[in-house]
Structures are given as C-alpha cells and as structure tokens.
Amino acid sequence: MSQDSDGGEMMSLREWRQAIRTPVGNRTLRIQTQFVSLVAFIGLVVLFLVYTYAVDHHSNPSVEAVKNKSTVKLYMPIVTTSSHNNYNTTYPLTTPKRTSKGIQFRIGMVSDLDKESKSKTEEFMWLSYYKKGYLLWNPLSNSIKVSWDTGDPIVLKSRLGESGRGMELSELVVFNGKLYVLDDRTGIVYELLDDRVIPFVILNDGDGRMNKGFKSEWATVKQRKLFIGGLGKEWTTNTGEAVNTHPQWIKTVASTGEVEHHNWFHKYLSVRRVLGIEFPGYITHEAVVWSDVHDCWFFLPRRCSKERYNDVLDETRGCNVMITTDDTFTDIKVLRVGNIIPTHGFSSFKFIPGSSDQVIVALRSEEDKGATATYIIGFDITGKILLPETKVADKKYEGFEFI
C-alpha cells in the first residue's frame, strides 16, 4: 500500500512539474485548434444538408399559384448606370418660358393607329406619329391656349411587332429625366430619344408569366417608379363573355428596369362600383395619374357602360367622369366633367406643371365606324372647363405629355 501510495504521489509530482514547464499558450493553442476544427466540421455538415434540401425541393411555381399572389417580382436583364439614389426628377424636360401672356410649355403627343401602324413602304416596319406643340397657361386668369408645330408630325419607327402589329403607342410619359412611350400591342416600353425609339423593357401580360405582350394603356410616376396599367376590365370576347383578368394587373418599373407585377383586380372593381357598375358592365381606363400633391389617384375613364361589352356598341359608350381615390381605394369620389359625347373618351391627361395639380389638360379620342379623331380639353379639378374641347387631328392620338 505504501509503495502504491508513494508511486501515486511521485506520478502526481511529475505531472505537476511537467505542467509548469509547459507554456500556457501551447495548451490554449491546442484547445483552440480542436474547437475551430469541430466548428468547421459542423458547418460543412449543415451546408451539405441545406444544399441537399434545396436541390430536392426546388421547383418553379405554377401560373395558377402566381395568380393568387397580389405581387409578382421579376427582374429584367437591363444594364444601366441609373439607380434609385440618383433618380432624375426633372419635369418637364424643356424649361418653361415665362412671357407677358403666361407660362409657355413644350408639349407632345403620340399616335395609336391600330392596324394602320404597319408601314406601307417598308417591310417589317411599324410607325407612330409624334406631334409637338406649345401650351400657354396664364395662372392669373387660369386660361389655356394650345398651338401645334407646322408641317407633318415626326414619324417614329420600329421593326418590333407582335402578330403582325406594333408601334400602337398608347401613352407618353416623363420618367427619371427621360421620355418614354408605351406600345399596347407588344408590351414594349420605349425610350424616346432624339425622335427615335429605343426599347427599354418588355412587359408581359397578366402576372408577367404570359407569352403575350401587356396591353399598356396608361402610365404615371409614383414613389420614383413608373406605374403602368391596362384597360382595367376583364378581357372578354367581342360579345362580352369573360376570358381572363389579365388587363386588371398593373406593372411597376424601376429606373433600373426592374419590373414588378401587381394584381389590381379588387382596386379596379372598387372604382367601377362607385358608378354602380357590376360585370358584365364595365369601365375602360386609358388615363390614370397619381398626384403627390393630393396623395390620391385620378381616373378619367375612356368608356363606361352598365351593359355587356359589345365590340360595335363600345364606340358609343364614352364617359365624362373624373374619379379620385386614396391609395387604399376606400375613399372614392366622382365628379362630372362637361357633357357626354358618346363617341369621345379620355385617352391621356397630365396636370399642368406648377399648378399644384389643380389644372388638367387631357386628350379625348374618337373611333366611330372606322373614322378617328383626337380632341384636347382643359379643366380644373372641380370640373370647370378652361379650354373647350378642340379638335387636334383626324388621327387617333392617345399619349400626351409636357416634354
């Protein structure tokens, strides 16, 4: 027993001596090395499990699943130097001139010639007309005068079409210090630069996962994004049978070209119901603008009807109302603007810059048994007419802007 005890004591002494001879750093280093190795091993195992799970469970969402979402976010492969931080707020692009008679603005409008947009002289070419002029506004008398450049309008050309049609331009809008036009046939948003069109983004129909171009009809800027919408009614046959709700989606486009698709089905229904209209009745929208000043949406519908859609009768269902709503689409108001002219309907409008969004200049288009025409009108947000409806052209222009 005594020998065993002495041996144990001697062993403890040797261990103690060895311990005090070994530097503390070496022991710590060994412990740290072992700990790091253990963490690294565990990390590799976790990454492997996550990767395996992702591969096994990844799948593309179905179109039906996407339809049930209110927003679908897609990214366009656009290369640009622009960013949200350096957004160009210049508006209008041409500096207004102050004269003794008022403030003079440069204005422009683009045509939608439908099937007549196809060039008769160049193969695989489609055309639109770009007409420029001047608008004189006197803030004191609140009077408006419009004049147009002499000579023929500028011809805009593109070889991009869909199903044999293209360049049916439905809107003209300033966004991020640039001028854009919308083709309601191909879904292409073009930049208008030096009187020529350059493709910016392509908008697909509905939730963005369709192989058809979005029928763009209106555009406005809100929170430094370009909001683009369609007719706002159910897509129907020529006799009014519902086909889909693709026109009741809208698009938002960032200055970088990023596109998001938003389901506005219920918002459009709220706007329609304020006029007591339910499907198969309808309202079509081609003139919608967001106002930062009033913090609300302004709608000037093209057509309004409590009857089922009919391709022929639709030409005589013009509307003369202005609808405003807050961003939640719960506080909705209606105002009458002038008298109804059955074949005339609003196709585009803008607030006069500097009017605190009190004065509106709008285009009204006419399609009647094959004949077309465009009229311009000015009024304030109370509905008071400042510029009586005046004929501009025998062609159909559907996009207006202060350029």
PDB file of C-alpha atoms in Angstrom, residues 4-286:
ATOM      1  CA  ASP A   4       1.412   2.299  -4.325  1.00  0.00           C
ATOM      2  CA  SER A   5       0.806   5.479  -2.427  1.00  0.00           C
ATOM      3  CA  ASP A   6       4.325   6.699  -2.949  1.00  0.00           C
ATOM      4  CA  GLY A   7       4.128   5.890  -6.672  1.00  0.00           C
ATOM      5  CA  GLY A   8       0.895   7.825  -6.964  1.00  0.00           C
ATOM      6  CA  GLU A   9       2.406  10.776  -5.192  1.00  0.00           C
ATOM      7  CA  MET A  10       5.521  10.659  -7.385  1.00  0.00           C
ATOM      8  CA  MET A  11       3.380  10.454 -10.543  1.00  0.00           C
ATOM      9  CA  SER A  12       1.417  13.488  -9.440  1.00  0.00           C
ATOM     10  CA  LEU A  13       4.621  15.339  -8.765  1.00  0.00           C
ATOM     11  CA  ARG A  14       5.984  14.524 -12.208  1.00  0.00           C
ATOM     12  CA  GLU A  15       2.747  15.608 -13.846  1.00  0.00           C
ATOM     13  CA  TRP A  16       2.759  18.831 -11.863  1.00  0.00           C
ATOM     14  CA  ARG A  17       6.380  19.546 -12.858  1.00  0.00           C
ATOM     15  CA  GLN A  18       5.607  18.781 -16.497  1.00  0.00           C
ATOM     16  CA  ALA A  19       2.613  21.066 -16.319  1.00  0.00           C
ATOM     17  CA  ILE A  20       4.529  24.044 -15.001  1.00  0.00           C
ATOM     18  CA  ARG A  21       7.232  23.500 -17.662  1.00  0.00           C
ATOM     19  CA  THR A  22       4.648  23.568 -20.500  1.00  0.00           C
ATOM     20  CA  PRO A  23       3.797  27.145 -21.654  1.00  0.00           C
ATOM     21  CA  VAL A  24       0.161  28.164 -21.202  1.00  0.00           C
ATOM     22  CA  GLY A  25      -0.046  29.356 -24.824  1.00  0.00           C
ATOM     23  CA  ASN A  26       0.658  25.905 -26.216  1.00  0.00           C
ATOM     24  CA  ARG A  27      -2.173  24.340 -24.254  1.00  0.00           C
ATOM     25  CA  THR A  28      -4.540  27.150 -25.299  1.00  0.00           C
ATOM     26  CA  LEU A  29      -3.485  26.808 -28.929  1.00  0.00           C
ATOM     27  CA  ARG A  30      -4.205  23.086 -28.916  1.00  0.00           C
ATOM     28  CA  ILE A  31      -7.642  23.686 -27.395  1.00  0.00           C
ATOM     29  CA  GLN A  32      -8.455  26.480 -29.915  1.00  0.00           C
ATOM     30  CA  THR A  33      -7.314  24.355 -32.846  1.00  0.00           C
ATOM     31  CA  GLN A  34      -9.508  21.481 -31.763  1.00  0.00           C
ATOM     32  CA  PHE A  35     -12.500  23.845 -31.255  1.00  0.00           C
ATOM     33  CA  VAL A  36     -12.104  25.510 -34.668  1.00  0.00           C
ATOM     34  CA  SER A  37     -11.815  22.135 -36.361  1.00  0.00           C
ATOM     35  CA  LEU A  38     -15.003  20.980 -34.651  1.00  0.00           C
ATOM     36  CA  VAL A  39     -16.927  24.141 -35.690  1.00  0.00           C
ATOM     37  CA  ALA A  40     -15.697  23.860 -39.277  1.00  0.00           C
ATOM     38  CA  PHE A  41     -16.783  20.233 -39.451  1.00  0.00           C
ATOM     39  CA  ILE A  42     -20.247  21.034 -38.100  1.00  0.00           C
ATOM     40  CA  GLY A  43     -20.546  23.948 -40.559  1.00  0.00           C
ATOM     41  CA  LEU A  44     -19.722  21.723 -43.516  1.00  0.00           C
ATOM     42  CA  VAL A  45     -22.335  19.200 -42.409  1.00  0.00           C
ATOM     43  CA  VAL A  46     -25.007  21.932 -42.110  1.00  0.00           C
ATOM     44  CA  LEU A  47     -24.172  23.396 -45.535  1.00  0.00           C
ATOM     45  CA  PHE A  48     -24.356  19.952 -47.089  1.00  0.00           C
ATOM     46  CA  LEU A  49     -27.783  19.304 -45.566  1.00  0.00           C
ATOM     47  CA  VAL A  50     -29.121  22.723 -46.680  1.00  0.00           C
ATOM     48  CA  TYR A  51     -27.836  22.236 -50.225  1.00  0.00           C
ATOM     49  CA  THR A  52     -29.319  18.743 -50.444  1.00  0.00           C
ATOM     50  CA  TYR A  53     -32.706  20.029 -49.216  1.00  0.00           C
ATOM     51  CA  ALA A  54     -32.710  22.920 -51.696  1.00  0.00           C
ATOM     52  CA  VAL A  55     -31.938  20.670 -54.658  1.00  0.00           C
ATOM     53  CA  ASP A  56     -34.562  18.100 -53.671  1.00  0.00           C
ATOM     54  CA  HIS A  57     -37.328  20.637 -53.036  1.00  0.00           C
ATOM     55  CA  HIS A  58     -36.720  23.353 -55.644  1.00  0.00           C
ATOM     56  CA  SER A  59     -39.481  23.777 -58.228  1.00  0.00           C
ATOM     57  CA  ASN A  60     -40.941  26.584 -60.321  1.00  0.00           C
ATOM     58  CA  PRO A  61     -44.279  27.967 -59.060  1.00  0.00           C
ATOM     59  CA  SER A  62     -47.242  27.259 -61.285  1.00  0.00           C
ATOM     60  CA  VAL A  63     -49.030  30.044 -63.111  1.00  0.00           C
ATOM     61  CA  GLU A  64     -52.131  29.436 -61.006  1.00  0.00           C
ATOM     62  CA  ALA A  65     -50.124  29.862 -57.816  1.00  0.00           C
ATOM     63  CA  VAL A  66     -48.739  33.141 -59.096  1.00  0.00           C
ATOM     64  CA  LYS A  67     -52.220  34.398 -59.979  1.00  0.00           C
ATOM     65  CA  ASN A  68     -53.217  34.070 -56.332  1.00  0.00           C
ATOM     66  CA  LYS A  69     -50.480  36.463 -55.277  1.00  0.00           C
ATOM     67  CA  SER A  70     -51.005  40.194 -55.288  1.00  0.00           C
ATOM     68  CA  THR A  71     -47.439  40.914 -56.389  1.00  0.00           C
ATOM     69  CA  VAL A  72     -45.017  39.019 -58.594  1.00  0.00           C
ATOM     70  CA  LYS A  73     -41.460  40.305 -58.758  1.00  0.00           C
ATOM     71  CA  LEU A  74     -39.376  39.631 -61.836  1.00  0.00           C
ATOM     72  CA  TYR A  75     -36.004  41.032 -62.798  1.00  0.00           C
ATOM     73  CA  MET A  76     -35.189  42.236 -66.277  1.00  0.00           C
ATOM     74  CA  PRO A  77     -31.618  41.838 -67.557  1.00  0.00           C
ATOM     75  CA  ILE A  78     -31.125  45.539 -68.138  1.00  0.00           C
ATOM     76  CA  VAL A  79     -27.673  47.087 -67.933  1.00  0.00           C
ATOM     77  CA  THR A  80     -27.858  50.687 -66.772  1.00  0.00           C
ATOM     78  CA  THR A  81     -25.925  53.241 -64.767  1.00  0.00           C
ATOM     79  CA  SER A  82     -29.090  54.536 -63.118  1.00  0.00           C
ATOM     80  CA  SER A  83     -30.063  53.751 -59.532  1.00  0.00           C
ATOM     81  CA  HIS A  84     -32.790  54.656 -57.075  1.00  0.00           C
ATOM     82  CA  ASN A  85     -30.401  57.035 -55.330  1.00  0.00           C
ATOM     83  CA  ASN A  86     -29.718  59.253 -58.342  1.00  0.00           C
ATOM     84  CA  TYR A  87     -33.232  59.414 -59.777  1.00  0.00           C
ATOM     85  CA  ASN A  88     -33.640  62.403 -62.107  1.00  0.00           C
ATOM     86  CA  THR A  89     -36.671  64.454 -61.042  1.00  0.00           C
ATOM     87  CA  THR A  90     -36.506  66.933 -63.951  1.00  0.00           C
ATOM     88  CA  TYR A  91     -40.026  67.748 -65.175  1.00  0.00           C
ATOM     89  CA  PRO A  92     -40.849  68.924 -67.688  1.00  0.00           C
ATOM     90  CA  LEU A  93     -37.710  68.219 -69.703  1.00  0.00           C
ATOM     91  CA  THR A  94     -37.876  71.546 -71.550  1.00  0.00           C
ATOM     92  CA  THR A  95     -37.649  74.582 -69.279  1.00  0.00           C
ATOM     93  CA  PRO A  96     -40.958  76.516 -69.378  1.00  0.00           C
ATOM     94  CA  LYS A  97     -40.753  80.108 -70.633  1.00  0.00           C
ATOM     95  CA  ARG A  98     -42.369  82.961 -68.732  1.00  0.00           C
ATOM     96  CA  THR A  99     -43.957  85.521 -71.031  1.00  0.00           C
ATOM     97  CA  SER A 100     -46.209  88.521 -70.566  1.00  0.00           C
ATOM     98  CA  LYS A 101     -49.150  86.307 -71.515  1.00  0.00           C
ATOM     99  CA  GLY A 102     -48.354  83.422 -69.200  1.00  0.00           C
ATOM    100  CA  ILE A 103     -46.109  80.363 -68.955  1.00  0.00           C
ATOM    101  CA  GLN A 104     -45.289  78.547 -72.174  1.00  0.00           C
ATOM    102  CA  PHE A 105     -44.711  74.787 -72.132  1.00  0.00           C
ATOM    103  CA  ARG A 106     -43.482  72.392 -74.795  1.00  0.00           C
ATOM    104  CA  ILE A 107     -45.993  69.573 -75.299  1.00  0.00           C
ATOM    105  CA  GLY A 108     -46.159  66.403 -77.346  1.00  0.00           C
ATOM    106  CA  MET A 109     -48.483  63.542 -78.189  1.00  0.00           C
ATOM    107  CA  VAL A 110     -48.099  60.149 -79.882  1.00  0.00           C
ATOM    108  CA  SER A 111     -50.498  58.217 -82.085  1.00  0.00           C
ATOM    109  CA  ASP A 112     -52.081  54.787 -81.892  1.00  0.00           C
ATOM    110  CA  LEU A 113     -53.071  53.967 -85.449  1.00  0.00           C
ATOM    111  CA  ASP A 114     -54.044  50.354 -84.694  1.00  0.00           C
ATOM    112  CA  LYS A 115     -53.652  48.233 -87.849  1.00  0.00           C
ATOM    113  CA  GLU A 116     -52.747  51.336 -89.856  1.00  0.00           C
ATOM    114  CA  SER A 117     -49.465  51.483 -87.921  1.00  0.00           C
ATOM    115  CA  LYS A 118     -47.921  48.984 -90.332  1.00  0.00           C
ATOM    116  CA  SER A 119     -45.724  50.709 -92.912  1.00  0.00           C
ATOM    117  CA  LYS A 120     -46.968  50.570 -96.475  1.00  0.00           C
ATOM    118  CA  THR A 121     -43.492  51.126 -97.934  1.00  0.00           C
ATOM    119  CA  GLU A 122     -41.089  49.233 -95.633  1.00  0.00           C
ATOM    120  CA  GLU A 123     -41.339  45.543 -94.855  1.00  0.00           C
ATOM    121  CA  PHE A 124     -41.483  44.537 -91.168  1.00  0.00           C
ATOM    122  CA  MET A 125     -41.762  48.158 -90.065  1.00  0.00           C
ATOM    123  CA  TRP A 126     -44.376  49.846 -87.869  1.00  0.00           C
ATOM    124  CA  LEU A 127     -44.991  53.569 -87.419  1.00  0.00           C
ATOM    125  CA  SER A 128     -46.368  56.102 -84.983  1.00  0.00           C
ATOM    126  CA  TYR A 129     -46.705  59.871 -85.293  1.00  0.00           C
ATOM    127  CA  TYR A 130     -45.155  62.223 -82.758  1.00  0.00           C
ATOM    128  CA  LYS A 131     -46.766  65.649 -82.832  1.00  0.00           C
ATOM    129  CA  LYS A 132     -45.256  68.570 -80.895  1.00  0.00           C
ATOM    130  CA  GLY A 133     -46.603  71.952 -79.936  1.00  0.00           C
ATOM    131  CA  TYR A 134     -46.881  74.633 -77.261  1.00  0.00           C
ATOM    132  CA  LEU A 135     -49.277  75.198 -74.391  1.00  0.00           C
ATOM    133  CA  LEU A 136     -49.672  78.664 -72.876  1.00  0.00           C
ATOM    134  CA  TRP A 137     -51.128  78.803 -69.378  1.00  0.00           C
ATOM    135  CA  ASN A 138     -51.942  82.028 -67.572  1.00  0.00           C
ATOM    136  CA  PRO A 139     -52.059  81.279 -63.815  1.00  0.00           C
ATOM    137  CA  LEU A 140     -53.853  84.571 -63.081  1.00  0.00           C
ATOM    138  CA  SER A 141     -56.765  84.125 -65.468  1.00  0.00           C
ATOM    139  CA  ASN A 142     -56.420  80.315 -65.484  1.00  0.00           C
ATOM    140  CA  SER A 143     -56.709  80.363 -69.263  1.00  0.00           C
ATOM    141  CA  ILE A 144     -55.149  77.826 -71.640  1.00  0.00           C
ATOM    142  CA  LYS A 145     -54.129  78.143 -75.276  1.00  0.00           C
ATOM    143  CA  VAL A 146     -52.602  75.422 -77.444  1.00  0.00           C
ATOM    144  CA  SER A 147     -50.733  75.648 -80.756  1.00  0.00           C
ATOM    145  CA  TRP A 148     -49.007  72.959 -82.799  1.00  0.00           C
ATOM    146  CA  ASP A 149     -45.810  72.874 -84.827  1.00  0.00           C
ATOM    147  CA  THR A 150     -46.357  73.452 -88.531  1.00  0.00           C
ATOM    148  CA  GLY A 151     -45.609  70.706 -91.008  1.00  0.00           C
ATOM    149  CA  ASP A 152     -46.039  66.968 -90.725  1.00  0.00           C
ATOM    150  CA  PRO A 153     -45.565  65.216 -87.389  1.00  0.00           C
ATOM    151  CA  ILE A 154     -42.378  63.253 -86.717  1.00  0.00           C
ATOM    152  CA  VAL A 155     -42.524  59.600 -87.781  1.00  0.00           C
ATOM    153  CA  LEU A 156     -41.341  57.104 -85.146  1.00  0.00           C
ATOM    154  CA  LYS A 157     -40.342  53.672 -86.464  1.00  0.00           C
ATOM    155  CA  SER A 158     -39.709  50.211 -85.040  1.00  0.00           C
ATOM    156  CA  ARG A 159     -39.194  46.753 -86.519  1.00  0.00           C
ATOM    157  CA  LEU A 160     -40.501  45.081 -83.366  1.00  0.00           C
ATOM    158  CA  GLY A 161     -44.022  43.716 -83.653  1.00  0.00           C
ATOM    159  CA  GLU A 162     -46.337  41.004 -82.370  1.00  0.00           C
ATOM    160  CA  SER A 163     -48.667  39.034 -84.624  1.00  0.00           C
ATOM    161  CA  GLY A 164     -48.064  41.491 -87.448  1.00  0.00           C
ATOM    162  CA  ARG A 165     -48.754  44.621 -85.389  1.00  0.00           C
ATOM    163  CA  GLY A 166     -46.680  47.145 -83.464  1.00  0.00           C
ATOM    164  CA  MET A 167     -45.960  50.778 -82.533  1.00  0.00           C
ATOM    165  CA  GLU A 168     -49.536  51.318 -81.381  1.00  0.00           C
ATOM    166  CA  LEU A 169     -48.435  53.893 -78.841  1.00  0.00           C
ATOM    167  CA  SER A 170     -50.912  54.496 -76.047  1.00  0.00           C
ATOM    168  CA  GLU A 171     -49.034  56.785 -73.665  1.00  0.00           C
ATOM    169  CA  LEU A 172     -46.233  59.353 -73.446  1.00  0.00           C
ATOM    170  CA  VAL A 173     -44.615  59.970 -70.061  1.00  0.00           C
ATOM    171  CA  VAL A 174     -41.537  61.535 -68.451  1.00  0.00           C
ATOM    172  CA  PHE A 175     -39.752  59.222 -66.020  1.00  0.00           C
ATOM    173  CA  ASN A 176     -36.299  59.577 -64.458  1.00  0.00           C
ATOM    174  CA  GLY A 177     -35.471  62.559 -66.661  1.00  0.00           C
ATOM    175  CA  LYS A 178     -36.287  60.639 -69.845  1.00  0.00           C
ATOM    176  CA  LEU A 179     -39.235  60.412 -72.202  1.00  0.00           C
ATOM    177  CA  TYR A 180     -40.964  57.063 -72.688  1.00  0.00           C
ATOM    178  CA  VAL A 181     -43.728  55.700 -74.915  1.00  0.00           C
ATOM    179  CA  LEU A 182     -45.783  52.534 -74.464  1.00  0.00           C
ATOM    180  CA  ASP A 183     -46.715  50.097 -77.223  1.00  0.00           C
ATOM    181  CA  ASP A 184     -50.035  48.498 -76.294  1.00  0.00           C
ATOM    182  CA  ARG A 185     -49.552  45.720 -78.840  1.00  0.00           C
ATOM    183  CA  THR A 186     -46.101  44.310 -77.981  1.00  0.00           C
ATOM    184  CA  GLY A 187     -45.822  45.398 -74.352  1.00  0.00           C
ATOM    185  CA  ILE A 188     -42.586  47.224 -75.140  1.00  0.00           C
ATOM    186  CA  VAL A 189     -41.721  50.388 -73.227  1.00  0.00           C
ATOM    187  CA  TYR A 190     -39.531  52.522 -75.490  1.00  0.00           C
ATOM    188  CA  GLU A 191     -37.322  55.420 -74.544  1.00  0.00           C
ATOM    189  CA  LEU A 192     -37.970  58.302 -76.931  1.00  0.00           C
ATOM    190  CA  LEU A 193     -34.564  59.813 -77.640  1.00  0.00           C
ATOM    191  CA  ASP A 194     -33.715  62.265 -80.428  1.00  0.00           C
ATOM    192  CA  ASP A 195     -37.030  61.473 -82.130  1.00  0.00           C
ATOM    193  CA  ARG A 196     -36.302  57.734 -82.300  1.00  0.00           C
ATOM    194  CA  VAL A 197     -37.438  54.854 -80.100  1.00  0.00           C
ATOM    195  CA  ILE A 198     -35.117  52.587 -78.100  1.00  0.00           C
ATOM    196  CA  PRO A 199     -36.529  49.507 -76.295  1.00  0.00           C
ATOM    197  CA  PHE A 200     -36.252  49.804 -72.508  1.00  0.00           C
ATOM    198  CA  VAL A 201     -38.280  46.899 -71.089  1.00  0.00           C
ATOM    199  CA  ILE A 202     -40.858  44.391 -72.316  1.00  0.00           C
ATOM    200  CA  LEU A 203     -43.967  43.909 -70.194  1.00  0.00           C
ATOM    201  CA  ASN A 204     -45.658  40.520 -70.345  1.00  0.00           C
ATOM    202  CA  ASP A 205     -49.406  40.197 -69.957  1.00  0.00           C
ATOM    203  CA  GLY A 206     -51.184  39.434 -66.695  1.00  0.00           C
ATOM    204  CA  ASP A 207     -48.954  38.302 -63.847  1.00  0.00           C
ATOM    205  CA  GLY A 208     -45.882  38.556 -66.074  1.00  0.00           C
ATOM    206  CA  ARG A 209     -45.618  34.857 -66.865  1.00  0.00           C
ATOM    207  CA  MET A 210     -47.531  35.027 -70.134  1.00  0.00           C
ATOM    208  CA  ASN A 211     -46.047  34.751 -73.620  1.00  0.00           C
ATOM    209  CA  LYS A 212     -48.003  37.782 -74.814  1.00  0.00           C
ATOM    210  CA  GLY A 213     -47.263  41.486 -74.542  1.00  0.00           C
ATOM    211  CA  PHE A 214     -49.144  43.547 -71.958  1.00  0.00           C
ATOM    212  CA  LYS A 215     -51.733  45.905 -73.423  1.00  0.00           C
ATOM    213  CA  SER A 216     -50.394  49.061 -71.754  1.00  0.00           C
ATOM    214  CA  GLU A 217     -52.859  51.954 -71.740  1.00  0.00           C
ATOM    215  CA  TRP A 218     -51.759  54.415 -69.029  1.00  0.00           C
ATOM    216  CA  ALA A 219     -48.634  55.354 -67.099  1.00  0.00           C
ATOM    217  CA  THR A 220     -47.779  57.602 -64.173  1.00  0.00           C
ATOM    218  CA  VAL A 221     -44.909  58.150 -61.753  1.00  0.00           C
ATOM    219  CA  LYS A 222     -45.335  57.312 -58.066  1.00  0.00           C
ATOM    220  CA  GLN A 223     -42.541  56.978 -55.494  1.00  0.00           C
ATOM    221  CA  ARG A 224     -39.907  57.125 -58.242  1.00  0.00           C
ATOM    222  CA  LYS A 225     -41.396  54.151 -60.047  1.00  0.00           C
ATOM    223  CA  LEU A 226     -43.287  54.065 -63.318  1.00  0.00           C
ATOM    224  CA  PHE A 227     -46.762  52.598 -62.790  1.00  0.00           C
ATOM    225  CA  ILE A 228     -48.219  51.137 -65.983  1.00  0.00           C
ATOM    226  CA  GLY A 229     -51.757  49.847 -66.325  1.00  0.00           C
ATOM    227  CA  GLY A 230     -54.099  48.361 -68.880  1.00  0.00           C
ATOM    228  CA  LEU A 231     -57.799  48.731 -69.599  1.00  0.00           C
ATOM    229  CA  GLY A 232     -58.736  47.670 -66.068  1.00  0.00           C
ATOM    230  CA  LYS A 233     -61.642  45.467 -67.181  1.00  0.00           C
ATOM    231  CA  GLU A 234     -61.944  41.752 -67.701  1.00  0.00           C
ATOM    232  CA  TRP A 235     -60.676  40.606 -71.089  1.00  0.00           C
ATOM    233  CA  THR A 236     -63.752  39.470 -72.978  1.00  0.00           C
ATOM    234  CA  THR A 237     -64.837  38.209 -76.342  1.00  0.00           C
ATOM    235  CA  ASN A 238     -66.320  40.675 -78.835  1.00  0.00           C
ATOM    236  CA  THR A 239     -69.722  39.908 -77.344  1.00  0.00           C
ATOM    237  CA  GLY A 240     -68.756  40.287 -73.685  1.00  0.00           C
ATOM    238  CA  GLU A 241     -68.004  36.766 -72.426  1.00  0.00           C
ATOM    239  CA  ALA A 242     -65.212  36.873 -69.830  1.00  0.00           C
ATOM    240  CA  VAL A 243     -61.915  35.257 -70.842  1.00  0.00           C
ATOM    241  CA  ASN A 244     -59.388  36.337 -68.203  1.00  0.00           C
ATOM    242  CA  THR A 245     -58.421  39.167 -65.840  1.00  0.00           C
ATOM    243  CA  HIS A 246     -55.014  39.957 -67.346  1.00  0.00           C
ATOM    244  CA  PRO A 247     -55.871  43.653 -68.006  1.00  0.00           C
ATOM    245  CA  GLN A 248     -56.552  44.051 -64.285  1.00  0.00           C
ATOM    246  CA  TRP A 249     -52.886  43.622 -63.388  1.00  0.00           C
ATOM    247  CA  ILE A 250     -50.550  46.618 -63.377  1.00  0.00           C
ATOM    248  CA  LYS A 251     -46.765  46.896 -63.661  1.00  0.00           C
ATOM    249  CA  THR A 252     -44.223  48.966 -61.771  1.00  0.00           C
ATOM    250  CA  VAL A 253     -40.898  49.683 -63.423  1.00  0.00           C
ATOM    251  CA  ALA A 254     -37.870  50.997 -61.548  1.00  0.00           C
ATOM    252  CA  SER A 255     -35.377  53.336 -63.200  1.00  0.00           C
ATOM    253  CA  THR A 256     -33.019  50.334 -63.335  1.00  0.00           C
ATOM    254  CA  GLY A 257     -35.502  48.333 -65.417  1.00  0.00           C
ATOM    255  CA  GLU A 258     -36.691  46.040 -62.632  1.00  0.00           C
ATOM    256  CA  VAL A 259     -40.332  45.051 -63.192  1.00  0.00           C
ATOM    257  CA  GLU A 260     -42.958  44.013 -60.654  1.00  0.00           C
ATOM    258  CA  HIS A 261     -46.469  42.804 -61.443  1.00  0.00           C
ATOM    259  CA  HIS A 262     -49.359  43.765 -59.132  1.00  0.00           C
ATOM    260  CA  ASN A 263     -52.883  42.381 -59.058  1.00  0.00           C
ATOM    261  CA  TRP A 264     -55.305  45.333 -59.113  1.00  0.00           C
ATOM    262  CA  PHE A 265     -58.455  43.275 -59.635  1.00  0.00           C
ATOM    263  CA  HIS A 266     -60.169  44.455 -56.444  1.00  0.00           C
ATOM    264  CA  LYS A 267     -58.986  48.055 -56.856  1.00  0.00           C
ATOM    265  CA  TYR A 268     -60.453  48.292 -60.342  1.00  0.00           C
ATOM    266  CA  LEU A 269     -63.691  46.776 -59.040  1.00  0.00           C
ATOM    267  CA  SER A 270     -63.866  49.428 -56.320  1.00  0.00           C
ATOM    268  CA  VAL A 271     -63.506  52.174 -58.931  1.00  0.00           C
ATOM    269  CA  ARG A 272     -66.177  50.570 -61.096  1.00  0.00           C
ATOM    270  CA  ARG A 273     -68.646  50.130 -58.264  1.00  0.00           C
ATOM    271  CA  VAL A 274     -68.616  53.820 -57.367  1.00  0.00           C
ATOM    272  CA  LEU A 275     -70.554  54.289 -60.628  1.00  0.00           C
ATOM    273  CA  GLY A 276     -72.910  51.450 -59.751  1.00  0.00           C
ATOM    274  CA  ILE A 277     -71.439  49.176 -62.422  1.00  0.00           C
ATOM    275  CA  GLU A 278     -71.002  45.422 -61.991  1.00  0.00           C
ATOM    276  CA  PHE A 279     -69.886  42.800 -64.504  1.00  0.00           C
ATOM    277  CA  PRO A 280     -70.906  42.275 -67.276  1.00  0.00           C
ATOM    278  CA  GLY A 281     -70.928  46.080 -67.241  1.00  0.00           C
ATOM    279  CA  TYR A 282     -67.504  47.681 -67.475  1.00  0.00           C
ATOM    280  CA  ILE A 283     -65.257  50.725 -67.364  1.00  0.00           C
ATOM    281  CA  THR A 284     -62.152  51.022 -69.544  1.00  0.00           C
ATOM    282  CA  HIS A 285     -59.204  53.102 -68.377  1.00  0.00           C
ATOM    283  CA  GLU A 286     -56.621  54.825 -70.566  1.00  0.00           C
TER     284      GLU A 286
END
